[in-house]
PDB file of C-alpha atoms in Angstrom:
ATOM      1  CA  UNK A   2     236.643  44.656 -62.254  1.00  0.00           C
ATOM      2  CA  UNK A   3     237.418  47.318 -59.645  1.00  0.00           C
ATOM      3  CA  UNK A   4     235.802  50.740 -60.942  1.00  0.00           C
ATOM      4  CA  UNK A   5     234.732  53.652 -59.499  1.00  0.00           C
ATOM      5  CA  UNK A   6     231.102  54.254 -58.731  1.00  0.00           C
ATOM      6  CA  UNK A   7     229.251  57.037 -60.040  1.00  0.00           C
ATOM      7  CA  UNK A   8     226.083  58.959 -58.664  1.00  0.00           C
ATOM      8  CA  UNK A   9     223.733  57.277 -60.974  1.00  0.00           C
ATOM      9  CA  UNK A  10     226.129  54.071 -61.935  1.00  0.00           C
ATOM     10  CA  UNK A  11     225.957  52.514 -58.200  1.00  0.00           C
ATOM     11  CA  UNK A  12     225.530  49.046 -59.405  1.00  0.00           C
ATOM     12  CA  UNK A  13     226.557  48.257 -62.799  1.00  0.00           C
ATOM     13  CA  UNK A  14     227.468  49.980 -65.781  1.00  0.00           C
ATOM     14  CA  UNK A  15     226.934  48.577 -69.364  1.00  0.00           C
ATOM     15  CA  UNK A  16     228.681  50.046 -72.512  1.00  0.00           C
ATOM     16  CA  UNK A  17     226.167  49.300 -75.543  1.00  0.00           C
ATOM     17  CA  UNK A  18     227.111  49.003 -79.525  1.00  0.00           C
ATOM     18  CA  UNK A  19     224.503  48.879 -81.800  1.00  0.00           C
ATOM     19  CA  UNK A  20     223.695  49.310 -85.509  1.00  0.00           C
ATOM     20  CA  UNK A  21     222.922  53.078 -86.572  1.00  0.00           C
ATOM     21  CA  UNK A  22     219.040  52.346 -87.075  1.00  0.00           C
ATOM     22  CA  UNK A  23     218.464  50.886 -83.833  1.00  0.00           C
ATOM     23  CA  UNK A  24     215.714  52.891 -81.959  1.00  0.00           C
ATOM     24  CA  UNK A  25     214.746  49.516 -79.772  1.00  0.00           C
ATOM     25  CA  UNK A  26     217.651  48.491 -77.744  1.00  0.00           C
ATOM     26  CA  UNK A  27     217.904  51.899 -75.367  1.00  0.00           C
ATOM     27  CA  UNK A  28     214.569  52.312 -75.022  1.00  0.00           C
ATOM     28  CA  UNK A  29     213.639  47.992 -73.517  1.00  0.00           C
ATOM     29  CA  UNK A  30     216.930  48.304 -71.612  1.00  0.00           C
ATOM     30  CA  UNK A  31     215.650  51.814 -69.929  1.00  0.00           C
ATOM     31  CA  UNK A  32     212.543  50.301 -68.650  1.00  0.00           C
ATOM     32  CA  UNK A  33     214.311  47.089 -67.427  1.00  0.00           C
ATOM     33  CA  UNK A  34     217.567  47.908 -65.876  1.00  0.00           C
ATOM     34  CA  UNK A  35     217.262  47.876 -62.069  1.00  0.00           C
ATOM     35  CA  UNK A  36     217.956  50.592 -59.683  1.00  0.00           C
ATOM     36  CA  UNK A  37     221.776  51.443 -60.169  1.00  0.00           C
ATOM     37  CA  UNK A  38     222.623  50.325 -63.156  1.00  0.00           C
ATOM     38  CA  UNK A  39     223.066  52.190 -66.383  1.00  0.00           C
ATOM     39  CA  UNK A  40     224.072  51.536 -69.852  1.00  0.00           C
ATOM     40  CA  UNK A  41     225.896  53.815 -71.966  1.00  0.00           C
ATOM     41  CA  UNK A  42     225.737  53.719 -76.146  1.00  0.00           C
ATOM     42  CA  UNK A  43     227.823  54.072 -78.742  1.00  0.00           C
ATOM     43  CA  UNK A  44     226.502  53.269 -82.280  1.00  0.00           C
ATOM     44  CA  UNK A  45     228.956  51.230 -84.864  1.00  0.00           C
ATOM     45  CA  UNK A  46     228.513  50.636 -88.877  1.00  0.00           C
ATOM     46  CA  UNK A  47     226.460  47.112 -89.510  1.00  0.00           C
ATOM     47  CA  UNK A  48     228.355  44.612 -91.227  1.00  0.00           C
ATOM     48  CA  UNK A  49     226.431  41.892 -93.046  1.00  0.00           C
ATOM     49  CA  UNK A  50     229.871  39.946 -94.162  1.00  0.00           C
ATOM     50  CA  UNK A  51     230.733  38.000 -91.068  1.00  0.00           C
ATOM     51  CA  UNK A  52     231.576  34.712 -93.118  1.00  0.00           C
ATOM     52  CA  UNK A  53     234.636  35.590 -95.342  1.00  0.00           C
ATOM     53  CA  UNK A  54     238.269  36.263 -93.425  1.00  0.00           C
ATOM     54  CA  UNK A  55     238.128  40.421 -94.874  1.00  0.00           C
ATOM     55  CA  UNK A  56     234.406  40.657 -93.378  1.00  0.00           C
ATOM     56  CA  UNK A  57     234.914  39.127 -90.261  1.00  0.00           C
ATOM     57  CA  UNK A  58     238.387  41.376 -89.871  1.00  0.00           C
ATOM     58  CA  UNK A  59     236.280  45.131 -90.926  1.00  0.00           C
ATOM     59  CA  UNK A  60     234.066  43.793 -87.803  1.00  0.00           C
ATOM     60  CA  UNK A  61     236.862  43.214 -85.593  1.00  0.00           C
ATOM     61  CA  UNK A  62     238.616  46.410 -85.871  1.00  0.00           C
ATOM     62  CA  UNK A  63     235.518  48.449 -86.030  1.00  0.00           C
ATOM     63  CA  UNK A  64     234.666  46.744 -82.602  1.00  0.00           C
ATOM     64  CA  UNK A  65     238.315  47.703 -81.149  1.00  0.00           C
ATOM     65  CA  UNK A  66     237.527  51.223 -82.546  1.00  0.00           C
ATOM     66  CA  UNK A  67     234.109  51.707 -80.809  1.00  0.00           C
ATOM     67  CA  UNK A  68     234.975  49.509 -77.557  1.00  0.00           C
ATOM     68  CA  UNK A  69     237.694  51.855 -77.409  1.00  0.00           C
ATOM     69  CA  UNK A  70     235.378  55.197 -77.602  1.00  0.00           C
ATOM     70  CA  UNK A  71     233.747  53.380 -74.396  1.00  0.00           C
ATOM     71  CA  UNK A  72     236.642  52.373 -72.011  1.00  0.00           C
ATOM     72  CA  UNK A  73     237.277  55.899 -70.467  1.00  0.00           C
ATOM     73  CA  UNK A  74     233.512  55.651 -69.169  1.00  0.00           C
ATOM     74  CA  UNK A  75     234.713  52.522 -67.337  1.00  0.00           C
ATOM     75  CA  UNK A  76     231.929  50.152 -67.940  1.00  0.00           C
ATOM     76  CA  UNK A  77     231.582  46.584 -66.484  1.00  0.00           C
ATOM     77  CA  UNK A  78     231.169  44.694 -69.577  1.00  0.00           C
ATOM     78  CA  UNK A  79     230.365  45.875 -73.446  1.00  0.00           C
ATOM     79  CA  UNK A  80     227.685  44.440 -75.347  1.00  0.00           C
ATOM     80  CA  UNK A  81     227.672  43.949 -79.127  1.00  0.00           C
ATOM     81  CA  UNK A  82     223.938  44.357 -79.518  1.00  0.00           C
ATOM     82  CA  UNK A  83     223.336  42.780 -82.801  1.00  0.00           C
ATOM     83  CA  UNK A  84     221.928  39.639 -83.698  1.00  0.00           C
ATOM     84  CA  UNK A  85     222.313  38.543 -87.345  1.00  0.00           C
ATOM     85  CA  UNK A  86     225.847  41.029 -87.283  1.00  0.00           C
ATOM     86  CA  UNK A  87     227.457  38.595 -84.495  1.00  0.00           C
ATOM     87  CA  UNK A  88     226.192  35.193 -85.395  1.00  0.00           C
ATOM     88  CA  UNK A  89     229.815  33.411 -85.615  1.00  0.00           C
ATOM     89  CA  UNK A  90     230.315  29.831 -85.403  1.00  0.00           C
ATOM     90  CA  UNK A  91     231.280  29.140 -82.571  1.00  0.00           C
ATOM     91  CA  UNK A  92     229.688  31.771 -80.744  1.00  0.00           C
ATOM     92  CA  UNK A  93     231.628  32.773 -77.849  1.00  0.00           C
ATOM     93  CA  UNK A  94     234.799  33.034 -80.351  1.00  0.00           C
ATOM     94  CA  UNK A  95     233.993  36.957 -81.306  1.00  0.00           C
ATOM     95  CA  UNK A  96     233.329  37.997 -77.610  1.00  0.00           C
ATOM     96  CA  UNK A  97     236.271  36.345 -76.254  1.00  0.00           C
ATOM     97  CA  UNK A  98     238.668  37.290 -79.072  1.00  0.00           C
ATOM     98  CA  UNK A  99     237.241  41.125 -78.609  1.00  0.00           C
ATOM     99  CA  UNK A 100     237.215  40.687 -74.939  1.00  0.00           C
ATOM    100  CA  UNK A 101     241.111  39.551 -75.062  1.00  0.00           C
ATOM    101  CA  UNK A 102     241.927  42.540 -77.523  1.00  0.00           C
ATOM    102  CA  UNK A 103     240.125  45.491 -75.929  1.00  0.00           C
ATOM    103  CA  UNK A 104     240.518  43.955 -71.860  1.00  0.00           C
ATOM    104  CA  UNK A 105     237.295  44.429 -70.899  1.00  0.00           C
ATOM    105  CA  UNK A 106     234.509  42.132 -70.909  1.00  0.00           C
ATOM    106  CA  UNK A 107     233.022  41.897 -74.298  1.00  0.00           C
ATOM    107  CA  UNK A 108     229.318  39.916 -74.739  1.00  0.00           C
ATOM    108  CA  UNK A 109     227.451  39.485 -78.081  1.00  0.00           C
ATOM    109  CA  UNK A 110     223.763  39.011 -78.823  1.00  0.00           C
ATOM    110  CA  UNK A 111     224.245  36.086 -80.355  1.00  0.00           C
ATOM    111  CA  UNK A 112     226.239  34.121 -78.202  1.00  0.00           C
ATOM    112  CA  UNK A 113     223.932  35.622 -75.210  1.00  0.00           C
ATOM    113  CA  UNK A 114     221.089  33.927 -76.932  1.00  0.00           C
ATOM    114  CA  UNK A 115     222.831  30.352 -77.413  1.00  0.00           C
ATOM    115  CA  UNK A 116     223.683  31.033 -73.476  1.00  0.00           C
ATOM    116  CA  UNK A 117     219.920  32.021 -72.482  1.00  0.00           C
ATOM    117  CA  UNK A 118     218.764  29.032 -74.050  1.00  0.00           C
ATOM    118  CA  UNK A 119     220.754  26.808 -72.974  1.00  0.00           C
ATOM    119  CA  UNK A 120     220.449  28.235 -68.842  1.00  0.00           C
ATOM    120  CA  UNK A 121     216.637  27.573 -69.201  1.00  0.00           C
ATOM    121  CA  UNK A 122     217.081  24.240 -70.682  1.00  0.00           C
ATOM    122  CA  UNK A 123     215.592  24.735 -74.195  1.00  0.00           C
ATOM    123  CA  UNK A 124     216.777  23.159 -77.168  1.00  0.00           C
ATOM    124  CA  UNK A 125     213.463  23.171 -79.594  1.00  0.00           C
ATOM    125  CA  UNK A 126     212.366  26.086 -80.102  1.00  0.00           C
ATOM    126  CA  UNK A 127     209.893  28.689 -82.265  1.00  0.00           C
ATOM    127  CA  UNK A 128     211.564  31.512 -83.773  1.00  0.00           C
ATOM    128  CA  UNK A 129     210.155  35.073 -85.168  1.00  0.00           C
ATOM    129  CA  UNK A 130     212.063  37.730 -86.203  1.00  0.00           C
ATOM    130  CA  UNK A 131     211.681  40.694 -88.869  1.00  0.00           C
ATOM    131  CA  UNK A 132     214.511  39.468 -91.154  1.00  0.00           C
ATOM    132  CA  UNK A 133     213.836  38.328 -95.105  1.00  0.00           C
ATOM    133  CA  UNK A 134     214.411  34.092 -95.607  1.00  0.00           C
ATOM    134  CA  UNK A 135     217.897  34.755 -96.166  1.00  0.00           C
ATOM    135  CA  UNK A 136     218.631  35.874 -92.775  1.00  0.00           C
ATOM    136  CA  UNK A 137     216.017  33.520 -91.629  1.00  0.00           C
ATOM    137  CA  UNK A 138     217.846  30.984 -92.777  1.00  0.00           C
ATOM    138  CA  UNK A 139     221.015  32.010 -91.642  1.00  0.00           C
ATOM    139  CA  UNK A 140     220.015  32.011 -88.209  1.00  0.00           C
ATOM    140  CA  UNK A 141     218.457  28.582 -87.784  1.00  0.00           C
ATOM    141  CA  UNK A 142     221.794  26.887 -89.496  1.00  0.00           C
ATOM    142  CA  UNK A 143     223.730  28.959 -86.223  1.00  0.00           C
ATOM    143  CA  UNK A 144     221.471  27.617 -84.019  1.00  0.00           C
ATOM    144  CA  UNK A 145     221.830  24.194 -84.890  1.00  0.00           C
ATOM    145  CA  UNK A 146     225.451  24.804 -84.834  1.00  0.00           C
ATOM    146  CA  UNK A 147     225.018  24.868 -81.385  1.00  0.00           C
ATOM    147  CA  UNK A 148     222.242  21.883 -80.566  1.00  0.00           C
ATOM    148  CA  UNK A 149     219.402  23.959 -80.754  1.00  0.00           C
ATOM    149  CA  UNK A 150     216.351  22.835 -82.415  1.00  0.00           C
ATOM    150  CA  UNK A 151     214.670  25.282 -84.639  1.00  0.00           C
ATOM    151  CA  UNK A 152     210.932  24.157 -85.137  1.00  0.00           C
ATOM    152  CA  UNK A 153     209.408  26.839 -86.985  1.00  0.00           C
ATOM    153  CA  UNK A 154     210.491  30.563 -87.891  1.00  0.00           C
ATOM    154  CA  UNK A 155     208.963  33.252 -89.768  1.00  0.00           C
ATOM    155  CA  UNK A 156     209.991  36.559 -90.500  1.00  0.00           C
ATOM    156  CA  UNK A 157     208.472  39.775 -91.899  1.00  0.00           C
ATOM    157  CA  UNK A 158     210.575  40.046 -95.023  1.00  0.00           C
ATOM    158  CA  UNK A 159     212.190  43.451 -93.883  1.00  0.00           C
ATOM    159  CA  UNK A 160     215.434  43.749 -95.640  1.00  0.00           C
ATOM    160  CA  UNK A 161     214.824  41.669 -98.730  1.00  0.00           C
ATOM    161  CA  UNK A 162     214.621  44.949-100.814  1.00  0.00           C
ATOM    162  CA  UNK A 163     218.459  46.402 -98.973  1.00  0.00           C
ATOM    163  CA  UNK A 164     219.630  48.177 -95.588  1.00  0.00           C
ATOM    164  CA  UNK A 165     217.364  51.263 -96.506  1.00  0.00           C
ATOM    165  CA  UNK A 166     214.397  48.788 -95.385  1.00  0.00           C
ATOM    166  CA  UNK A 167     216.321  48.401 -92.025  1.00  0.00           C
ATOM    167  CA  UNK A 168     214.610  51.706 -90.126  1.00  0.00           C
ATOM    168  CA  UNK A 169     211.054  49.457 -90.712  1.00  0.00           C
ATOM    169  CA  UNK A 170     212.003  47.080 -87.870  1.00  0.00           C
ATOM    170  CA  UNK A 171     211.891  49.341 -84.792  1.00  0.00           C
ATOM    171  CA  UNK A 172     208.384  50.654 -86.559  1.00  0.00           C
ATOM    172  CA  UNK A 173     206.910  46.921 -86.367  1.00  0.00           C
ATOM    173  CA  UNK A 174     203.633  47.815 -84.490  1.00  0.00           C
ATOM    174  CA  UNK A 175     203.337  45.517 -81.319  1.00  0.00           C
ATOM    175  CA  UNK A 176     200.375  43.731 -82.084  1.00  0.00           C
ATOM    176  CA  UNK A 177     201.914  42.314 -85.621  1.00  0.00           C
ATOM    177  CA  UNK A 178     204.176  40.859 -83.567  1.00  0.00           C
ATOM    178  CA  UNK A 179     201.516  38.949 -81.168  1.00  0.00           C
ATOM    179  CA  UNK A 180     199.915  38.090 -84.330  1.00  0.00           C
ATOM    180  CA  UNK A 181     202.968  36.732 -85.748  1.00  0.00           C
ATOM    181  CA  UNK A 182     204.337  34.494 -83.074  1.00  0.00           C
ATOM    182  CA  UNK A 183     200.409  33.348 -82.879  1.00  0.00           C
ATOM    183  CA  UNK A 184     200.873  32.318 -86.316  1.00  0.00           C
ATOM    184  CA  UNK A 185     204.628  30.872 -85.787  1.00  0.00           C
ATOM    185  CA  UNK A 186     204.451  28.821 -82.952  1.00  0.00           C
ATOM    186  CA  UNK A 187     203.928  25.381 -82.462  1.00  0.00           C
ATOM    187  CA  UNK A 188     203.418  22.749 -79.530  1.00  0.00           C
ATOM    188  CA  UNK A 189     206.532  21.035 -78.626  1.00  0.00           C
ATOM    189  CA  UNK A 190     208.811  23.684 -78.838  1.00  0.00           C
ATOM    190  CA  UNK A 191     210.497  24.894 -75.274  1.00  0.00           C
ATOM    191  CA  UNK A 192     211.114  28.260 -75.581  1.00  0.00           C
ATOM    192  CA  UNK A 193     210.142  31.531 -78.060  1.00  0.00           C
ATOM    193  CA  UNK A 194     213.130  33.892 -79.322  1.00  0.00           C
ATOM    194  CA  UNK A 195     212.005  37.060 -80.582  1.00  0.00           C
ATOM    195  CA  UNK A 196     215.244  38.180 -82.472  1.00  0.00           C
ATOM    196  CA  UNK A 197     216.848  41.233 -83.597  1.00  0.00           C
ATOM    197  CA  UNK A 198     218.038  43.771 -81.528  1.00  0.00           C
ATOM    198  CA  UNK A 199     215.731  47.220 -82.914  1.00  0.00           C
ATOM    199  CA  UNK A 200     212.248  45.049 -83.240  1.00  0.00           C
ATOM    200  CA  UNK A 201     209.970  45.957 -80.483  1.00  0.00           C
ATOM    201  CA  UNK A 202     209.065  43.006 -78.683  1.00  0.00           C
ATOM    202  CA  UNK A 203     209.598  43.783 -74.331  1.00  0.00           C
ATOM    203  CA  UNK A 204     205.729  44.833 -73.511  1.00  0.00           C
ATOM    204  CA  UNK A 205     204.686  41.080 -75.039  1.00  0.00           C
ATOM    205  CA  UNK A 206     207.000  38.808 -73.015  1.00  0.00           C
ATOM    206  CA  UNK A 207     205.646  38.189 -69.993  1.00  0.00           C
ATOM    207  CA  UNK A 208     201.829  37.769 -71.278  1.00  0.00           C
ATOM    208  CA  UNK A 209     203.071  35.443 -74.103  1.00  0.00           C
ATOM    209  CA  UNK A 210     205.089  33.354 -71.617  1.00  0.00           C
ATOM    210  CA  UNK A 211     201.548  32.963 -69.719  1.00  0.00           C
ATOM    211  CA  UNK A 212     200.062  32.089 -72.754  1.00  0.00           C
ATOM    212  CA  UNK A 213     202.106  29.781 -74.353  1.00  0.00           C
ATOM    213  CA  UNK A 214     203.912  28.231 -70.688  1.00  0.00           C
ATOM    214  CA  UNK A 215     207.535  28.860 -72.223  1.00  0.00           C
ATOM    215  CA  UNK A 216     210.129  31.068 -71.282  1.00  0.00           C
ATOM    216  CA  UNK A 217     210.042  33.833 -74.176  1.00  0.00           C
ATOM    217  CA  UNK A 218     213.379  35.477 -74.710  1.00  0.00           C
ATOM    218  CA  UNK A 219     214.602  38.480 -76.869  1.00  0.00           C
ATOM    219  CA  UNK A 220     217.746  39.344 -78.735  1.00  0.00           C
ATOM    220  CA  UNK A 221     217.865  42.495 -76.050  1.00  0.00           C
ATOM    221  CA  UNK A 222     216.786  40.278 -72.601  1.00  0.00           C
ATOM    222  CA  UNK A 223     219.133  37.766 -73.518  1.00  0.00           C
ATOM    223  CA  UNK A 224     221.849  40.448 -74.446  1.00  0.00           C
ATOM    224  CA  UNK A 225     221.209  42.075 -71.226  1.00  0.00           C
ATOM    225  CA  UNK A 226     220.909  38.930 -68.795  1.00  0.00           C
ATOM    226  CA  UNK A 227     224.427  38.364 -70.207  1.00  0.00           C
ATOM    227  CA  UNK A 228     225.862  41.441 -69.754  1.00  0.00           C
ATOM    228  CA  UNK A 229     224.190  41.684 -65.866  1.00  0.00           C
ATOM    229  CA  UNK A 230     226.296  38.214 -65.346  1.00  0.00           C
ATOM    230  CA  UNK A 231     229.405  40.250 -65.150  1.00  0.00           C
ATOM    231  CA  UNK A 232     228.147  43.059 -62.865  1.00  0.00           C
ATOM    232  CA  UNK A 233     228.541  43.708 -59.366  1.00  0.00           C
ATOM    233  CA  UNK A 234     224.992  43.927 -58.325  1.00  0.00           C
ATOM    234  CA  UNK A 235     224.011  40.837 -61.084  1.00  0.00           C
ATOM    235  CA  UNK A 236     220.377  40.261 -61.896  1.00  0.00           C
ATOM    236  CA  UNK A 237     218.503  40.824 -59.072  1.00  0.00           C
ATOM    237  CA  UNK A 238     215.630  42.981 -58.412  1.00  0.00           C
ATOM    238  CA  UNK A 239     213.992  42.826 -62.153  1.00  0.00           C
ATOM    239  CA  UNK A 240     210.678  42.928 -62.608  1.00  0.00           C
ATOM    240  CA  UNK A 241     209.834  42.487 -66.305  1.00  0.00           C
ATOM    241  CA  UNK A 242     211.336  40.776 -68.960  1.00  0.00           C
ATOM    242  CA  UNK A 243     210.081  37.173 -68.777  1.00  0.00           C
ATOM    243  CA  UNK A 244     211.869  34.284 -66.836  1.00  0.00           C
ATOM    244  CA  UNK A 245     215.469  34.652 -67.869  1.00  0.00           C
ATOM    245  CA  UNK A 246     215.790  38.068 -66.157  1.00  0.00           C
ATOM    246  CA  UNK A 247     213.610  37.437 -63.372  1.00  0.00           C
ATOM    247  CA  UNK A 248     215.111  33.982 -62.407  1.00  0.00           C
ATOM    248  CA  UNK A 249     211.998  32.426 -62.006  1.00  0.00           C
TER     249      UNK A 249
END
């Protein structure tokens, strides 16, 4: 795409949707994004039906209503930044149909995932994530929709009691986490996802993926790593974020 540059936007440009909670997304991306490139939010009501026809159409036109509140800004590519909100089977069918309705490149978390795994070759994997079983459960069945092995997931039950639970994710402190994917993992699997767009995960990645010798993704590196795939200046010169971003 053929935009023009702006003082600060020299490189790329990312539009960003996420849920109305999410405190997580901006903040990982802000200490990530290399020189140049800037992202640019809009927030968007979280829908939890994607499965039935009237669900999955409130989604799409919501999306054509907030894509459209970030075209004038001219961005590179848009990212749908949340997980559970764009698992569809099969995954790339929500960006592409958005991307084809609103003409500008449209990625989801989701499908960004099923892509990240699949670029660093790992199809068993250990999952943790902040959901309740329900949406635990919900994810592995996607991800073996799409040949990918889950061998053990655990949440922290946040969002069994409604959406008012939702704000707890982004509070997760950092060490739970550690102590959770300590308590989640197990030998054999190729990779780590830490999912869910607003739980605070970016300062563990690269010391976990010593520890455990995996790649360790997130629901916002893999989100990102997509979106960078459509920019002009791609995904060089990162310095954080585990293997996927760095390209090691």
């Amino acid at each position: 795409m053929t935009r023009p540059l702006s003082t600060y936007s020299t490189r790329a440009r990312i539009g960003l949707i996420v849920p109305p909670t999410n405190t997580v997304n901006e903040a990982e991306w802000a200490r990530i994004l290399p020189e140049g490139a800037t992202a640019h939010s809009q927030r968007m009501a979280l829908h939890t039906d994607t499965t039935s026809p009237a669900g999955r159409a409130a989604l799409k036109d919501d999306l054509d209503a907030t894509v459209a509140m970030l075209a004038p800004m001219k961005p590179d590519v848009v990212a749908y930044a949340c997980t559970a909100g764009s698992m569809l089977v099969p995954s790339e069918t929500l960006g592409a149909e958005m991307t084809a309705r609103c003409g500008l490149p449209v990625v989801t978390t989701a499908d960004s995932i099923v892509r990240a795994l699949r670029a660093l070759g790992a199809a068993r994997i250990s999952v943790v994530t902040p959901y309740a079983r329900k949406t635990n459960a919900h994810e592995v069945e996607f991800l073996a929709a799409h040949g990918i092995e889950v061998l053990a997931i655990a949440g922290l039950g946040i969002g069994a009691g409604g959406a008012s639970e939702f704000p707890l994710i982004a509070q997760t402190p950092i060490e739970r986490i550690r102590a959770l994917v300590a308590d989640t993992f197990v030998p054999g699997s190729e990779a780590l996802l830490i999912t869910c767009t607003d739980f605070p995960s970016l300062p563990l990645i690269d010391t976990l993926e010593q520890d455990l010798g995996v790649p360790v993704i997130s629901s916002n590196t893999a989100t990102l790593w997509a979106c960078l795939g459509h920019t002009p200046g791609g995904r060089a010169g990162i310095g954080i974020g585990g293997r996927l971003l760095r390209g090691a």
